[in-house]
């Protein structure tokens, strides 16, 4: 999928800015950078989805504990809710199934949560695993501690989700603005191709178009940074 997306983008830019097969072939050298960027974005999206699923699993487990279940049995009940809500193949459902299987082999839940936190690299999961282990060792009112912890974490996660929803419109505006320069250049090429003929097939034109492409790339990176900074400032 990423390769197809890159080829489409490479052909589009190579034709719009250079109208040269050589430029399209030269663009293949940027594929590793494109792939790394896409993988990072996919990783962040997967972590966000996992964080939401983890929040719902905690809320379900907290509800089961209030009904009188032990934490281990509450985690089993929470797994059923996660599977029902997100499907058997969801990341959180898979993790919980593995945890319960290891619990059946006498592995302590706090150790399994710490392992999950280490692998997921999600701050909320790491915090919960630490608090869970401490509450287990402290010997206090475990149900009350977990209930308060889950409620506070769920409130914070829901606030983060609200902020992310508010930023969705800004991200869409950014995507539209990023596409507009390409659309304008394609429109001029199709409707008034002779207007741009002087920029193709000669050294001066290549330099000018390369400069324009670099400015376009900087504008794209700048817009990404602006949207990211807006999200950070709101948080």
Short mmCIF file of C-alpha atoms in Angstrom, two decimals:
data_model
loop_
_atom_site.label_atom_id
_atom_site.label_comp_id
_atom_site.label_asym_id
_atom_site.label_seq_id
_atom_site.Cartn_x
_atom_site.Cartn_y
_atom_site.Cartn_z
CA UNK A 1 0.00 0.00 0.00
CA UNK A 2 2.78 2.42 0.90
CA UNK A 3 4.70 1.55 -2.27
CA UNK A 4 1.62 2.22 -4.42
CA UNK A 5 1.02 5.53 -2.67
CA UNK A 6 4.64 6.55 -3.16
CA UNK A 7 4.65 5.60 -6.86
CA UNK A 8 1.52 7.67 -7.44
CA UNK A 9 3.03 10.65 -5.65
CA UNK A 10 6.37 10.25 -7.40
CA UNK A 11 4.82 10.09 -10.87
CA UNK A 12 2.57 13.07 -10.09
CA UNK A 13 5.42 15.27 -8.86
CA UNK A 14 7.81 14.10 -11.58
CA UNK A 15 5.28 14.99 -14.26
CA UNK A 16 4.04 18.28 -12.74
CA UNK A 17 7.44 19.73 -11.90
CA UNK A 18 9.71 18.23 -14.56
CA UNK A 19 7.71 16.27 -17.14
CA UNK A 20 10.64 13.88 -17.17
CA UNK A 21 10.92 10.12 -16.80
CA UNK A 22 14.42 10.63 -15.40
CA UNK A 23 13.00 12.78 -12.59
CA UNK A 24 10.46 10.08 -11.76
CA UNK A 25 13.21 7.45 -11.61
CA UNK A 26 15.40 9.72 -9.48
CA UNK A 27 12.50 10.15 -7.06
CA UNK A 28 12.64 6.44 -6.17
CA UNK A 29 15.64 7.25 -3.96
CA UNK A 30 13.31 9.03 -1.53
CA UNK A 31 11.22 5.93 -0.89
CA UNK A 32 13.09 4.90 2.32
CA UNK A 33 12.35 8.32 3.85
CA UNK A 34 8.71 8.09 2.76
CA UNK A 35 8.39 4.58 4.18
CA UNK A 36 9.92 5.57 7.52
CA UNK A 37 7.54 8.52 7.81
CA UNK A 38 4.53 6.32 7.04
CA UNK A 39 5.64 3.67 9.52
CA UNK A 40 6.01 6.27 12.26
CA UNK A 41 2.53 7.63 11.51
CA UNK A 42 1.07 4.12 11.52
CA UNK A 43 2.81 3.36 14.81
CA UNK A 44 1.39 6.50 16.44
CA UNK A 45 -2.10 5.71 15.14
CA UNK A 46 -1.89 2.16 16.44
CA UNK A 47 -0.75 3.41 19.85
CA UNK A 48 -3.63 5.89 19.97
CA UNK A 49 -6.13 3.15 19.13
CA UNK A 50 -4.58 0.85 21.72
CA UNK A 51 -4.75 3.60 24.35
CA UNK A 52 -8.49 4.08 23.72
CA UNK A 53 -9.11 0.34 23.89
CA UNK A 54 -7.06 0.12 27.10
CA UNK A 55 -9.16 2.88 28.66
CA UNK A 56 -12.39 1.01 27.86
CA UNK A 57 -10.88 -2.20 29.24
CA UNK A 58 -10.02 -0.42 32.51
CA UNK A 59 -13.52 1.03 32.84
CA UNK A 60 -15.04 -2.40 32.26
CA UNK A 61 -12.70 -4.03 34.78
CA UNK A 62 -13.45 -1.31 37.36
CA UNK A 63 -17.18 -1.90 36.92
CA UNK A 64 -16.71 -5.64 37.45
CA UNK A 65 -14.64 -5.00 40.60
CA UNK A 66 -17.40 -2.81 42.02
CA UNK A 67 -19.78 -5.72 41.41
CA UNK A 68 -17.61 -7.91 43.65
CA UNK A 69 -15.21 -9.58 41.19
CA UNK A 70 -11.56 -10.02 42.05
CA UNK A 71 -9.17 -8.09 39.82
CA UNK A 72 -8.23 -11.25 37.92
CA UNK A 73 -11.84 -12.19 37.23
CA UNK A 74 -12.69 -8.56 36.48
CA UNK A 75 -9.96 -8.60 33.83
CA UNK A 76 -11.55 -11.69 32.31
CA UNK A 77 -14.93 -9.95 32.20
CA UNK A 78 -13.33 -6.86 30.67
CA UNK A 79 -11.90 -9.01 27.89
CA UNK A 80 -15.43 -10.02 26.87
CA UNK A 81 -16.47 -6.37 26.62
CA UNK A 82 -13.38 -5.45 24.58
CA UNK A 83 -14.00 -8.32 22.16
CA UNK A 84 -17.64 -7.33 21.82
CA UNK A 85 -16.77 -3.67 21.21
CA UNK A 86 -13.63 -3.90 19.08
CA UNK A 87 -13.53 -7.47 17.78
CA UNK A 88 -11.40 -10.51 18.49
CA UNK A 89 -8.59 -9.25 16.25
CA UNK A 90 -8.16 -5.88 17.96
CA UNK A 91 -4.80 -5.22 19.62
CA UNK A 92 -6.24 -4.95 23.12
CA UNK A 93 -8.32 -8.11 22.75
CA UNK A 94 -5.25 -10.05 21.60
CA UNK A 95 -3.19 -8.71 24.51
CA UNK A 96 -5.89 -9.55 27.05
CA UNK A 97 -6.33 -13.06 25.68
CA UNK A 98 -2.59 -13.65 26.03
CA UNK A 99 -2.61 -12.23 29.56
CA UNK A 100 -5.49 -14.46 30.64
CA UNK A 101 -3.81 -17.49 29.11
CA UNK A 102 -0.67 -16.72 31.14
CA UNK A 103 -2.77 -16.06 34.25
CA UNK A 104 -4.16 -19.58 33.84
CA UNK A 105 -0.53 -20.69 34.06
CA UNK A 106 -0.17 -18.83 37.41
CA UNK A 107 1.54 -15.72 36.06
CA UNK A 108 0.74 -12.65 38.25
CA UNK A 109 -1.35 -9.97 36.55
CA UNK A 110 0.91 -7.14 37.73
CA UNK A 111 3.87 -8.75 35.94
CA UNK A 112 1.82 -9.16 32.77
CA UNK A 113 0.72 -5.51 32.88
CA UNK A 114 4.32 -4.36 33.35
CA UNK A 115 5.35 -6.45 30.33
CA UNK A 116 2.49 -4.97 28.30
CA UNK A 117 3.49 -1.45 29.34
CA UNK A 118 7.11 -2.06 28.32
CA UNK A 119 6.11 -3.35 24.89
CA UNK A 120 3.41 -0.80 24.13
CA UNK A 121 5.48 2.23 25.24
CA UNK A 122 2.26 4.05 26.15
CA UNK A 123 2.62 6.42 29.09
CA UNK A 124 -0.86 5.76 30.49
CA UNK A 125 -0.29 2.00 30.45
CA UNK A 126 3.08 2.42 32.18
CA UNK A 127 1.52 4.60 34.88
CA UNK A 128 -1.30 2.17 35.50
CA UNK A 129 1.06 -0.81 35.68
CA UNK A 130 3.18 1.02 38.27
CA UNK A 131 0.18 2.02 40.40
CA UNK A 132 -1.27 -1.49 40.10
CA UNK A 133 1.94 -3.12 41.33
CA UNK A 134 2.21 -0.64 44.22
CA UNK A 135 -1.43 -1.17 45.24
CA UNK A 136 -0.93 -4.94 45.20
CA UNK A 137 2.09 -4.68 47.52
CA UNK A 138 0.66 -2.01 49.84
CA UNK A 139 -2.10 -4.23 51.21
CA UNK A 140 -4.61 -1.32 51.40
CA UNK A 141 -8.12 -1.08 50.01
CA UNK A 142 -7.15 -2.37 46.58
CA UNK A 143 -10.61 -1.99 45.04
CA UNK A 144 -10.88 1.67 46.12
CA UNK A 145 -7.36 2.49 44.93
CA UNK A 146 -7.96 0.91 41.54
CA UNK A 147 -11.38 2.54 41.23
CA UNK A 148 -9.97 6.02 41.85
CA UNK A 149 -7.00 5.39 39.58
CA UNK A 150 -9.12 4.12 36.71
CA UNK A 151 -11.57 7.01 37.04
CA UNK A 152 -8.82 9.64 36.99
CA UNK A 153 -7.00 8.01 34.07
CA UNK A 154 -10.24 7.62 32.11
CA UNK A 155 -11.09 11.31 32.61
CA UNK A 156 -7.66 12.35 31.37
CA UNK A 157 -7.83 10.03 28.35
CA UNK A 158 -11.30 11.29 27.43
CA UNK A 159 -9.98 14.87 27.59
CA UNK A 160 -7.17 13.90 25.24
CA UNK A 161 -9.70 12.31 22.87
CA UNK A 162 -11.76 15.52 22.92
CA UNK A 163 -8.68 17.57 22.07
CA UNK A 164 -7.81 15.19 19.23
CA UNK A 165 -11.35 15.51 17.86
CA UNK A 166 -11.08 19.30 17.99
CA UNK A 167 -7.82 19.11 16.01
CA UNK A 168 -9.35 16.92 13.30
CA UNK A 169 -10.79 19.93 11.47
CA UNK A 170 -7.41 21.68 11.53
CA UNK A 171 -5.69 18.57 10.19
CA UNK A 172 -8.20 18.36 7.35
CA UNK A 173 -7.58 22.02 6.50
CA UNK A 174 -3.86 21.29 6.46
CA UNK A 175 -4.31 18.39 4.04
CA UNK A 176 -6.43 20.51 1.72
CA UNK A 177 -3.87 23.33 1.74
CA UNK A 178 -1.09 20.85 0.99
CA UNK A 179 -2.91 19.57 -2.11
CA UNK A 180 -3.92 22.95 -3.54
CA UNK A 181 -0.48 23.84 -5.06
CA UNK A 182 -0.36 20.51 -6.91
CA UNK A 183 -3.93 21.00 -8.11
CA UNK A 184 -3.15 24.49 -9.42
CA UNK A 185 -0.04 23.28 -11.26
CA UNK A 186 -1.95 20.35 -12.77
CA UNK A 187 -4.80 22.66 -13.82
CA UNK A 188 -2.42 25.06 -15.58
CA UNK A 189 -0.64 22.14 -17.30
CA UNK A 190 -3.90 20.72 -18.61
CA UNK A 191 -5.63 23.94 -19.63
CA UNK A 192 -2.67 26.14 -20.63
CA UNK A 193 0.30 23.84 -21.09
CA UNK A 194 2.12 26.29 -23.35
CA UNK A 195 2.29 28.75 -20.47
CA UNK A 196 4.75 26.46 -18.63
CA UNK A 197 6.69 25.06 -21.59
CA UNK A 198 9.66 27.32 -20.87
CA UNK A 199 10.14 25.61 -17.49
CA UNK A 200 10.58 22.11 -18.90
CA UNK A 201 13.50 20.58 -20.76
CA UNK A 202 16.17 23.15 -19.91
CA UNK A 203 18.59 23.79 -17.05
CA UNK A 204 17.07 27.08 -15.93
CA UNK A 205 13.58 25.58 -15.81
CA UNK A 206 14.80 22.57 -13.83
CA UNK A 207 16.48 24.86 -11.28
CA UNK A 208 13.38 27.01 -10.93
CA UNK A 209 11.07 24.02 -10.54
CA UNK A 210 13.46 22.40 -8.07
CA UNK A 211 13.42 25.58 -6.00
CA UNK A 212 9.62 25.61 -6.10
CA UNK A 213 9.52 21.96 -5.07
CA UNK A 214 11.84 22.62 -2.14
CA UNK A 215 9.67 25.52 -1.00
CA UNK A 216 6.62 23.30 -1.29
CA UNK A 217 8.32 20.63 0.81
CA UNK A 218 9.31 23.18 3.47
CA UNK A 219 5.74 24.51 3.55
CA UNK A 220 4.45 20.96 4.08
CA UNK A 221 6.86 20.33 6.96
CA UNK A 222 5.99 23.73 8.47
CA UNK A 223 2.26 22.96 8.36
CA UNK A 224 2.89 19.61 10.06
CA UNK A 225 4.85 21.37 12.80
CA UNK A 226 2.13 24.02 13.30
CA UNK A 227 -0.61 21.41 13.76
CA UNK A 228 1.60 19.43 16.14
CA UNK A 229 2.43 22.54 18.19
CA UNK A 230 -1.28 23.48 18.40
CA UNK A 231 -2.05 20.06 19.84
CA UNK A 232 0.81 20.31 22.33
CA UNK A 233 -0.22 23.82 23.46
CA UNK A 234 -3.83 22.72 24.03
CA UNK A 235 -2.68 19.70 26.04
#
